[in-house]
Short mmCIF file of C-alpha atoms and ligand atoms in Angstrom, two decimals:
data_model
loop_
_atom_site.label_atom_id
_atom_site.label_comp_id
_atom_site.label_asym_id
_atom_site.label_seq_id
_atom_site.Cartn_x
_atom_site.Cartn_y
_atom_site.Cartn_z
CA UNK A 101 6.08 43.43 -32.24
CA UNK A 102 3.47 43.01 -29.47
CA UNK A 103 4.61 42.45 -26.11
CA UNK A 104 5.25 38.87 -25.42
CA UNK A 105 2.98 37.36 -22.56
CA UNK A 106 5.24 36.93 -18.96
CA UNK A 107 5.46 33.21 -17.41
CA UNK A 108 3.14 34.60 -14.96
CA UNK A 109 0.46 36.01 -17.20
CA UNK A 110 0.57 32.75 -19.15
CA UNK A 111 0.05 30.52 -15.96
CA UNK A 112 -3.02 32.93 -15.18
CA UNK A 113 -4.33 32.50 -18.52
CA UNK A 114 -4.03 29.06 -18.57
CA UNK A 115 -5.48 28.20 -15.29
CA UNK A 116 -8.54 30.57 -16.03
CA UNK A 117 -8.98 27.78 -19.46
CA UNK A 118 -10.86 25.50 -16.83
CA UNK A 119 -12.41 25.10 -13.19
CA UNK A 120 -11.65 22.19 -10.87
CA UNK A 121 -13.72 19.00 -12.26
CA UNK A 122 -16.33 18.16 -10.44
CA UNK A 123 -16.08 16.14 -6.98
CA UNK A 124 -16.34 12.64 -6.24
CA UNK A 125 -16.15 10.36 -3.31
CA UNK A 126 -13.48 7.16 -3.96
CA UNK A 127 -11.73 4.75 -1.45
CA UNK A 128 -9.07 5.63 0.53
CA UNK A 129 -6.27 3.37 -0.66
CA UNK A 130 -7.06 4.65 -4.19
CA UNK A 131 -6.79 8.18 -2.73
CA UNK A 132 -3.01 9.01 -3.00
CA UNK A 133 -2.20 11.96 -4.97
CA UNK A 134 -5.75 13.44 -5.43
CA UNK A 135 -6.65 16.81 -4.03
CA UNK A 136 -9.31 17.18 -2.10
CA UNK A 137 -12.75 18.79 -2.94
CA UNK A 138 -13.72 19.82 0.49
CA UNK A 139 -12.16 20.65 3.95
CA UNK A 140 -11.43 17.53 6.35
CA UNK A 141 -12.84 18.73 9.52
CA UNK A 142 -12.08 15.85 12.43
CA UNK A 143 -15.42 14.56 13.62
CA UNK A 144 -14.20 12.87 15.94
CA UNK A 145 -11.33 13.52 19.12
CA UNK A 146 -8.49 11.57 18.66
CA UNK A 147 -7.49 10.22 21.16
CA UNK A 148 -10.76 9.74 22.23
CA UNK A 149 -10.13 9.22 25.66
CA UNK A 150 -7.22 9.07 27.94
CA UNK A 151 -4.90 5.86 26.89
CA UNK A 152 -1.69 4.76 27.61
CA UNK A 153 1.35 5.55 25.19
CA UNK A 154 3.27 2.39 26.44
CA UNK A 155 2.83 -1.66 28.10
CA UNK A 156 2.73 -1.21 31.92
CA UNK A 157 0.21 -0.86 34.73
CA UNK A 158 -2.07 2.30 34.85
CA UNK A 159 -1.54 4.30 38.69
CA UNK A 160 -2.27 7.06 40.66
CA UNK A 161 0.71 9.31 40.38
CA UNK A 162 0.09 10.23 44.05
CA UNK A 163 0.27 6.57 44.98
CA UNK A 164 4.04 6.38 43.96
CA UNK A 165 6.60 4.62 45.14
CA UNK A 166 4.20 1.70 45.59
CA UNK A 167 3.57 -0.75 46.13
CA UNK A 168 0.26 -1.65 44.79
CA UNK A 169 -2.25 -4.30 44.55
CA UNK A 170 -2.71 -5.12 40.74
CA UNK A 171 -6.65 -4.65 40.09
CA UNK A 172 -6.93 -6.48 36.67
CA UNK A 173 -5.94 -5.60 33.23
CA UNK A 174 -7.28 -3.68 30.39
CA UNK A 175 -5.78 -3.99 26.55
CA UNK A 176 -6.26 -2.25 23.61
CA UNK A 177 -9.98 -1.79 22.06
CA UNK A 178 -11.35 -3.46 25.54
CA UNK A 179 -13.36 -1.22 28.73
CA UNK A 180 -11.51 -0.91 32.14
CA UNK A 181 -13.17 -3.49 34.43
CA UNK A 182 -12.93 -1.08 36.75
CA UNK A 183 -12.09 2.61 38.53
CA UNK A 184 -8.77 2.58 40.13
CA UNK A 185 -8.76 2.53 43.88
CA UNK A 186 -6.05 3.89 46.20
CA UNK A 187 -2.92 1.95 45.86
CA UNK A 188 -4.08 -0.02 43.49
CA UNK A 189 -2.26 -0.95 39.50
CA UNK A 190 -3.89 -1.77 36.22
CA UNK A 191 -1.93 -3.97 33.68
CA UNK A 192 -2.20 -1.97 30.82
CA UNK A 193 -1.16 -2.36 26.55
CA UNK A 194 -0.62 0.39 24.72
CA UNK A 195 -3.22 2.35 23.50
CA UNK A 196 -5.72 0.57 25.91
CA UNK A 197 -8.30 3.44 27.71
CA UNK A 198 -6.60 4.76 30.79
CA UNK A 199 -9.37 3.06 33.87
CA UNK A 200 -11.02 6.38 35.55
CA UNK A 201 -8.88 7.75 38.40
CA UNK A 202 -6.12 6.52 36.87
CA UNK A 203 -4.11 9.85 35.36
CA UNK A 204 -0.06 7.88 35.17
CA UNK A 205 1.67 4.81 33.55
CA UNK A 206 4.46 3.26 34.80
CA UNK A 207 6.20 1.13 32.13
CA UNK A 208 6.69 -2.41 32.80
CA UNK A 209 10.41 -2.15 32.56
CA UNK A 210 10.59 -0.25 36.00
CA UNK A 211 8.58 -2.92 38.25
CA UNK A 212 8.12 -6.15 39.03
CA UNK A 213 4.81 -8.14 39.90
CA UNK A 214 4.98 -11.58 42.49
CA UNK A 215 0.82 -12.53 41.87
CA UNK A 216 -1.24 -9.56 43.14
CA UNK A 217 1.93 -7.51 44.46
CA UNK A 218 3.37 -4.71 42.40
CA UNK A 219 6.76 -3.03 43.42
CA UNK A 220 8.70 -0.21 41.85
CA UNK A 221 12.53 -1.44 41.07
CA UNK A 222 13.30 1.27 38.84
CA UNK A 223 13.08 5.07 38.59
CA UNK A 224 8.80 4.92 37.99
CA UNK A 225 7.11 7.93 35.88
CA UNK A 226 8.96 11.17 36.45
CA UNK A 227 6.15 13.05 36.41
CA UNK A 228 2.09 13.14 36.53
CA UNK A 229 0.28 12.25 33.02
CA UNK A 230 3.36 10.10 31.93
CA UNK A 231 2.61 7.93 28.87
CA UNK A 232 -1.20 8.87 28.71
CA UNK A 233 -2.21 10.18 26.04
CA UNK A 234 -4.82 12.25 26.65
CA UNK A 235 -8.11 12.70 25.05
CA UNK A 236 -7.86 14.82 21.51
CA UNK A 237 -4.10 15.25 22.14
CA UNK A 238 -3.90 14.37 18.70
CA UNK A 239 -6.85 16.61 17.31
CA UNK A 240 -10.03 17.71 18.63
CA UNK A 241 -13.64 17.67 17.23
CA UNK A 242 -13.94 20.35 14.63
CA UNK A 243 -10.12 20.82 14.03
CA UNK A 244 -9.12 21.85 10.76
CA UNK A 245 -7.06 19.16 9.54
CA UNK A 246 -6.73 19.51 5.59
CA UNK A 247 -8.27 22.34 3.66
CA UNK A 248 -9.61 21.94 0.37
CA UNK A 249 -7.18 21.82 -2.58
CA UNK A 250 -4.79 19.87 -0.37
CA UNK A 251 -2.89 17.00 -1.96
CA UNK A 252 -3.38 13.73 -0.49
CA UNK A 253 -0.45 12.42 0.90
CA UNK A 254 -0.05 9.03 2.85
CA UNK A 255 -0.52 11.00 6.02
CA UNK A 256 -3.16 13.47 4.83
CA UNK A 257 -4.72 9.86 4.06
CA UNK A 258 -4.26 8.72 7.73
CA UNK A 259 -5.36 12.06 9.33
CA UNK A 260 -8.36 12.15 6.97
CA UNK A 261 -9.27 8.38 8.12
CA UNK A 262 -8.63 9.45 11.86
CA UNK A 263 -10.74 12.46 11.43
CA UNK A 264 -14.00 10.33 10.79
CA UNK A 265 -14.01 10.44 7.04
CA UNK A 266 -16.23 7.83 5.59
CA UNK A 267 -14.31 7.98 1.65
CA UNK A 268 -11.82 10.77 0.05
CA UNK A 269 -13.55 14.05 -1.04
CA UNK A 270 -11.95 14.81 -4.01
CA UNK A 271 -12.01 16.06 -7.40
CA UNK A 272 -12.36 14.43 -10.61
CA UNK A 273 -8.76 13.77 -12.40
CA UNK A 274 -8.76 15.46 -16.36
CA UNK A 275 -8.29 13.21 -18.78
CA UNK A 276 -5.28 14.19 -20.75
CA UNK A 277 -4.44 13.27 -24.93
CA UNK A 278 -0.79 13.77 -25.80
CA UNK A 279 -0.54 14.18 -29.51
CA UNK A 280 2.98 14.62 -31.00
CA UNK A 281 3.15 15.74 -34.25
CA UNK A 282 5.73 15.69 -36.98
CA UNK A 283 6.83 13.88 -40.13
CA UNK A 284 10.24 12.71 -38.74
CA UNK A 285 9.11 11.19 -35.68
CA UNK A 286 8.66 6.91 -35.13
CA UNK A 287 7.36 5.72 -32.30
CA UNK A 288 9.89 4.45 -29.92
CA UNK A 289 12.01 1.20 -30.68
CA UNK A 290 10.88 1.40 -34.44
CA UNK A 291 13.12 1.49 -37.31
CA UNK A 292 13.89 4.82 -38.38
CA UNK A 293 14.47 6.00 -42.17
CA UNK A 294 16.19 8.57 -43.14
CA UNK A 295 15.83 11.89 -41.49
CA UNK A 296 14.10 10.33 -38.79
CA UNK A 297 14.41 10.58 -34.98
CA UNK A 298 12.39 8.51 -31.76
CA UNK A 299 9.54 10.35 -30.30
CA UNK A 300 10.55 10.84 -26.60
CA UNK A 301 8.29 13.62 -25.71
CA UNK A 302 5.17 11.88 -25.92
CA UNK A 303 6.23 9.31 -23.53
CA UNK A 304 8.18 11.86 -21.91
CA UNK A 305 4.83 14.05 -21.00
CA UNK A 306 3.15 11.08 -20.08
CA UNK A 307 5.61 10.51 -17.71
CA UNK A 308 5.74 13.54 -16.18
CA UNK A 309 2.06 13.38 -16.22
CA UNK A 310 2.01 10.86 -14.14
CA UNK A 311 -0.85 9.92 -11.69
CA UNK A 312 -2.04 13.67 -11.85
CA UNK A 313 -4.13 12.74 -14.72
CA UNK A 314 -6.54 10.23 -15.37
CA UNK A 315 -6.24 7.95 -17.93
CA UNK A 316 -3.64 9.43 -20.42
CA UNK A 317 -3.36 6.84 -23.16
CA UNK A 318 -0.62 5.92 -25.45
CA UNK A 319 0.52 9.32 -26.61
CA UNK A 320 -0.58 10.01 -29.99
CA UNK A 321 1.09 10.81 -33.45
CA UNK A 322 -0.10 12.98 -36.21
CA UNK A 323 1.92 13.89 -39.34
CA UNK A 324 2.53 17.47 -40.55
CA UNK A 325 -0.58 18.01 -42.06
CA UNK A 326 -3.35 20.73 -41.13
CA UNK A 327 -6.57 18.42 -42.06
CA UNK A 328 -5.31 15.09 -40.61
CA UNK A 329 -4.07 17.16 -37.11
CA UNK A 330 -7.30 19.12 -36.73
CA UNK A 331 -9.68 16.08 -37.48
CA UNK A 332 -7.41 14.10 -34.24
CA UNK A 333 -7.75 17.27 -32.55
CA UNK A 334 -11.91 17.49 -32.82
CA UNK A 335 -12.20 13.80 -32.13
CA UNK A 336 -9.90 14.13 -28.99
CA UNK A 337 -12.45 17.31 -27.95
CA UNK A 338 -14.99 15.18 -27.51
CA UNK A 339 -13.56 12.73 -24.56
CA UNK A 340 -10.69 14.84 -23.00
CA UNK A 341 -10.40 17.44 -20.12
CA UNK A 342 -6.88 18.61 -21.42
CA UNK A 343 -5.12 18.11 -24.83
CA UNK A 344 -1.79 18.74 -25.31
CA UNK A 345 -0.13 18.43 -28.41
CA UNK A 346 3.62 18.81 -29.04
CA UNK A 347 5.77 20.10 -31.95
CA UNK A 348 4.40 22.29 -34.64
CA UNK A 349 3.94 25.24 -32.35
CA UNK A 350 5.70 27.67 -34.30
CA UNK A 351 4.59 28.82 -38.15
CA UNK A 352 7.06 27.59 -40.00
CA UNK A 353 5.61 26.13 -43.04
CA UNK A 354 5.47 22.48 -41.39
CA UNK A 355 3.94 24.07 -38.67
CA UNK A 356 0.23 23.43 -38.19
CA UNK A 357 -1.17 22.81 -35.18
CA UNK A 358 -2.14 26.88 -34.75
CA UNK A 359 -4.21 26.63 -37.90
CA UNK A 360 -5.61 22.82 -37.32
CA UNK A 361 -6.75 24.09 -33.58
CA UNK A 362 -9.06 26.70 -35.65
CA UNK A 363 -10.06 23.92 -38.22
CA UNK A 364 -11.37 22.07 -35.47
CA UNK A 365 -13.07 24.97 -33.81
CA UNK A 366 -11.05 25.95 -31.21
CA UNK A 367 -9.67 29.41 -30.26
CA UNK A 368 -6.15 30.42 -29.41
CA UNK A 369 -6.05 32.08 -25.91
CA UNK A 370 -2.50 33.32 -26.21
CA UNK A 371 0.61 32.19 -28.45
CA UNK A 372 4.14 33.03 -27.02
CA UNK A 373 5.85 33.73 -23.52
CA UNK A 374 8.68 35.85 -23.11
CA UNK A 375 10.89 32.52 -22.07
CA UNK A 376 14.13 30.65 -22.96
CA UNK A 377 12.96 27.62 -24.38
CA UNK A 378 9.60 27.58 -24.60
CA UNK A 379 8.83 31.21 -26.96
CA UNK A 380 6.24 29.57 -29.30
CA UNK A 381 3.76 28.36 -26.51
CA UNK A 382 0.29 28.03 -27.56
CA UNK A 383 -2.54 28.38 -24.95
CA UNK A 384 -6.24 27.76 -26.06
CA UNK A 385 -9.60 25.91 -26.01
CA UNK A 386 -11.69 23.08 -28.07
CA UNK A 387 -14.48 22.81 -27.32
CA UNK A 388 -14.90 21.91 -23.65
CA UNK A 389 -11.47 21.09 -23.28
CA UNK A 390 -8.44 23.01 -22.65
CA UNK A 391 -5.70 22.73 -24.92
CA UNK A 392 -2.13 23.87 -24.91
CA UNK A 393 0.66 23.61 -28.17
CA UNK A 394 4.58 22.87 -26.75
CA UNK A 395 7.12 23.58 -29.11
CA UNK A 396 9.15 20.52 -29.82
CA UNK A 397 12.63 20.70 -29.13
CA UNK A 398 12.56 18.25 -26.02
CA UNK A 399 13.88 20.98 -23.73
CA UNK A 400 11.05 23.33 -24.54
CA UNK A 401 8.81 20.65 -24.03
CA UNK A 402 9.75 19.71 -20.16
CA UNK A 403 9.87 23.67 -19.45
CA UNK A 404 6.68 24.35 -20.68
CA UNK A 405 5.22 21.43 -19.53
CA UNK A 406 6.90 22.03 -16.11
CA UNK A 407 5.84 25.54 -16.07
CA UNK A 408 2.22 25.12 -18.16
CA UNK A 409 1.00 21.47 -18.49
CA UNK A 410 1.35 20.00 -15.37
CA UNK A 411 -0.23 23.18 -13.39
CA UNK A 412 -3.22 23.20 -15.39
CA UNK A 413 -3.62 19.65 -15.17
CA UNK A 414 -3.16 20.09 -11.13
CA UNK A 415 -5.56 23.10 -11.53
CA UNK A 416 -8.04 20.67 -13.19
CA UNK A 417 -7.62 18.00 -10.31
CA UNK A 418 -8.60 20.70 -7.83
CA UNK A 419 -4.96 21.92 -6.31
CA UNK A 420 -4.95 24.83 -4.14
CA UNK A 421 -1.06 25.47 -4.91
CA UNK A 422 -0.83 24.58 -8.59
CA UNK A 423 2.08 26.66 -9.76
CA UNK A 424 5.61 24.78 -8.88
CA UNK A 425 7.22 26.37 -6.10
CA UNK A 426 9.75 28.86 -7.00
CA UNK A 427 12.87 28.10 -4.33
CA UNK A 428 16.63 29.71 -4.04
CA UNK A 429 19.70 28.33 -3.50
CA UNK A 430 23.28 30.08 -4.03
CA UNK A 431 25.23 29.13 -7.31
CA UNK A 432 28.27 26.74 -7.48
CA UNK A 433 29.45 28.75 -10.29
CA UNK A 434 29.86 32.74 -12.08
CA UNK A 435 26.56 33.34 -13.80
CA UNK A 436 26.62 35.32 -17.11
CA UNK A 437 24.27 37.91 -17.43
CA UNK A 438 20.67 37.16 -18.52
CA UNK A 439 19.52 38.02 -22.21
CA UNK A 440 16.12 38.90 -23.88
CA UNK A 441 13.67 36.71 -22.48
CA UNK A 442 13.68 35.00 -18.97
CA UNK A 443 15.98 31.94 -19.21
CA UNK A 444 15.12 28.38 -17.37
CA UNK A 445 18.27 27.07 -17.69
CA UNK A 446 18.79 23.40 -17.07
CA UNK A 447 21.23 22.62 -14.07
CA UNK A 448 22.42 20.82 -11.56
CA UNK A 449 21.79 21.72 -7.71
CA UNK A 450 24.08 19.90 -5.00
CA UNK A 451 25.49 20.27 -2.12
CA UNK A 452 27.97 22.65 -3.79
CA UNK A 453 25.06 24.53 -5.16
CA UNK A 454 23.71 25.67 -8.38
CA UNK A 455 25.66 24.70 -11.71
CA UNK A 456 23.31 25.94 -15.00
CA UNK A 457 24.76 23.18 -17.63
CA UNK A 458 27.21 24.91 -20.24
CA UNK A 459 25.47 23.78 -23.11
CA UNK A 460 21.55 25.37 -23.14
CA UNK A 461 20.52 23.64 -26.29
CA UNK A 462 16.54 23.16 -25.89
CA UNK A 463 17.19 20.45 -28.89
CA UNK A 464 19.58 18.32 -26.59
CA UNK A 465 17.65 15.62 -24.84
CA UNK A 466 20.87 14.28 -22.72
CA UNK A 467 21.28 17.40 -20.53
CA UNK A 468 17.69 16.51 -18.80
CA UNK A 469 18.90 12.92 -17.42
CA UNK A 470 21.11 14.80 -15.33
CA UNK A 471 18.93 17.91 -14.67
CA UNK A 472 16.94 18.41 -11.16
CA UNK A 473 16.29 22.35 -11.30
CA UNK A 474 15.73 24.99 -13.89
CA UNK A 475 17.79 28.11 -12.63
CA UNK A 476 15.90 30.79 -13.16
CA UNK A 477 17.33 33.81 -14.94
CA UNK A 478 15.52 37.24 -15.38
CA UNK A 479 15.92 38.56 -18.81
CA UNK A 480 18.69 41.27 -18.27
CA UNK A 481 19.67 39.71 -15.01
CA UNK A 482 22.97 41.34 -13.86
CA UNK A 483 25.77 38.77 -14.23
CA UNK A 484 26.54 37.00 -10.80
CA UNK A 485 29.25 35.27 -8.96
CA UNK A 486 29.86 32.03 -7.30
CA UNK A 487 27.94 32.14 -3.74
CA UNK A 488 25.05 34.43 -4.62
CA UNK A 489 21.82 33.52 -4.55
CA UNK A 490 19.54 32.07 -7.47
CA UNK A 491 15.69 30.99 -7.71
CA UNK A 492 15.25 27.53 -9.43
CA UNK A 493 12.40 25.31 -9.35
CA UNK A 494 12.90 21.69 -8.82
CA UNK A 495 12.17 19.18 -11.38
CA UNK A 496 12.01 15.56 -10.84
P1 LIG B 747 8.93 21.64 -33.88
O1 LIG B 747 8.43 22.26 -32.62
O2 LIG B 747 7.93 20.78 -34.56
O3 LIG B 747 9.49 22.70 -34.79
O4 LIG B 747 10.11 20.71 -33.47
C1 LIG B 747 11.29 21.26 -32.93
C2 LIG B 747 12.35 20.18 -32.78
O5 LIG B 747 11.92 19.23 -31.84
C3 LIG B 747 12.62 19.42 -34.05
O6 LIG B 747 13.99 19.15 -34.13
C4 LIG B 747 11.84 18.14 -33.89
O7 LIG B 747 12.38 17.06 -34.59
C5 LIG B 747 11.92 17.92 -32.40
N1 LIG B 747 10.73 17.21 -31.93
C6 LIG B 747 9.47 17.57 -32.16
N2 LIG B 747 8.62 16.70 -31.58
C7 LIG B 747 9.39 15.77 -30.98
C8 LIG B 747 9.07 14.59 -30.24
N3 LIG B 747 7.81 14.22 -30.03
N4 LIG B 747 10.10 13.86 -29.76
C9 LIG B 747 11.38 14.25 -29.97
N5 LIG B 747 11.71 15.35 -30.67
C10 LIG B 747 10.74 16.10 -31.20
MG1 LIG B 748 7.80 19.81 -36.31
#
């Protein structure tokens, strides 16, 4: 038997199916979740002047305790009438530009004005610069502020805005099919004969699909049969960054989808990973797109999409960290010792810790309501006890 492929080989292999898609330029407020095709460099300094972090009157710190002579006001967006002279106050709002030889605040809670007059009644600004922000305390022109590849959060969006940016830089989303494939599956909330079960992984890889993809569409459904699978398959080629079909990965004799992907004139990159669910993983190409088989057992399917589908399609979309973050935590309970193939096991992490589910059946659909890690277990992974430390990666 050839050596099976390791997660990490696989993950190389699949990324290396497809570059980032091309960039584009969209909206801000459509921006969330996209990764950005070039580096946000600030073009601006933000602040860009001295203003004042609070409602008060702008002084000279030297001039304290007071009094002063209030010299006019200045608020938000407006130009300081004029330059502070000795013993002389500004009214001031926050974020209004601090009037030159100004360089303190004093907030409005610690004086009192009668007309023109300004007095100190409580302790005043402790020290010189108090509430000013000064200029570029934020950033500077020609900071850094988001390298390329970086996923754009709500404040990545803010920062990017601040810096100057006209529109998000980023890439192109894939366009994803989801086929599922076999003879006993209805879509959901149809009657079911005999012998036949829901399909929840299409709708479940949608889900977990999410916003990373454009435009995934109803997941699709093709019976066991070679012709019928590879004529979807060539038609879904022609439109699709990514397809991913489910079920069928194996070569049983009501397995297809290996033998429909070369009907349709694709090629199989690789075909099995030395993992606990997830064995019969096929990685490939059709034409322009990528394409990737998950076994079917709905536990094999969320691994392997966790661990496959979801970093390609990040890949795709122009991620700098695409791979999910492998993390470690100690376990809540005695861990037997690790078999054959590297195990994700489905578990539990709390406050407690780690706690891998007792039963590990990939065709149990139940144990992933309550699941938010796969424990990670190296194949012939010493057994553990209660405290020590295991890796996991998060799942939502
Ligand atoms: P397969 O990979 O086709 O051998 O399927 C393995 C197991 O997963 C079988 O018990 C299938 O009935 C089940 N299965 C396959 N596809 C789905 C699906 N889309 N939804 C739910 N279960 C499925
Ligand atoms: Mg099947």
């Amino acid at each position: 038997m050839s050596a099976l492929l390791t997660v990490e080989e696989a993950q190389a292999r699949i990324l290396a199916l497809g570059a980032p898609l091309p960039p584009e330029n969209i909206a801000f407020p459509e921006s969330l979740g996209r990764y950005l095709s070039q580096d946000v460099v600030a073009t601006r300094d933000q602040p860009p002047a001295a203003l004042s972090a609070m409602d008060g009157y702008a002084i000279r710190f030297a001039d304290l305790p007071g009094p002063w002579s209030i010299a006019g006001e200045v608020a938000a967006g407006a130009s300081p009438p004029r330059a502070l002279g000795a013993g002389e106050a500004m009214r001031i709002f926050t974020g209004a530009l601090l009037p030159d030889r100004a360089d303190t605040v004093v907030v409005q809670e610690d004086v009192a004005a009668d007309g023109a007059a300004l007095t100190l009644t409580g302790d005043g600004p402790a020290s010189l610069g108090k509430h000013v922000r000064a200029r570029g305390g934020d950033f500077a022109a020609g900071t850094l502020l988001l390298p390329a590849g970086t996923r754009l959060s709500p404040g990545a969006i803010a920062a990017a805005i601040m810096a100057g940016a006209p529109a998000a830089a980023v890439h192109r989303r894939p366009r994803v099919a989801i086929l599922t494939t076999g003879d006993e599956l209805v879509a959901p909330g149809h009657p079911l004969g005999i012998g036949q079960i829901p399909d929840s992984n299409g709708a479940m890889l949608a889900a977990m699909l999410g916003d990373e993809a454009a435009a995934v569409g109803l997941p699709l459904h093709a019976r066991d049969d070679r012709t019928v699978i590879a004529d979807v398959l060539k038609e879904l080629a022609r439109r699709h960054d990514v397809i991913v079909t489910v079920g069928g990965a194996s070569v049983g004799d009501h397995d297809h989808v290996q033998n429909a992907l070369a009907d349709a004139g694709g090629a199989v990159d690789f075909w099995k990973v030395a993992m606990r669910p997830g064995k019969p993983l096929i990685a490939g190409t059709i034409g322009a797109a990528a394409f990737l088989g998950l076994p079917g057992n709905p536990a094999s399917a969320f691994v392997t999409a966790t661990l496959f589908l979801l970093p390609l399609v990040r890949h795709l979309a122009g991620a700098r960290d695409s791979l999910p973050a492998l993390r470690q935590a100690p376990l809540a309970a005695p861990l037997a010792a690790g078999g054959e193939r590297r195990d994700y096991l489905r578990a539990r992490l709390d406050a407690g810790g780690l706690t891998p589910f007792a039963t590990q059946d990939s065709g149990q659909t139940f144990p992933l309501v309550a699941a938010n890690a796969l424990l990670v277990r190296e194949a012939g992974a010493p057994a553990r006890a209660a405290g020590a430390s295991a890796d996991y990666i998060a799942i939502a």
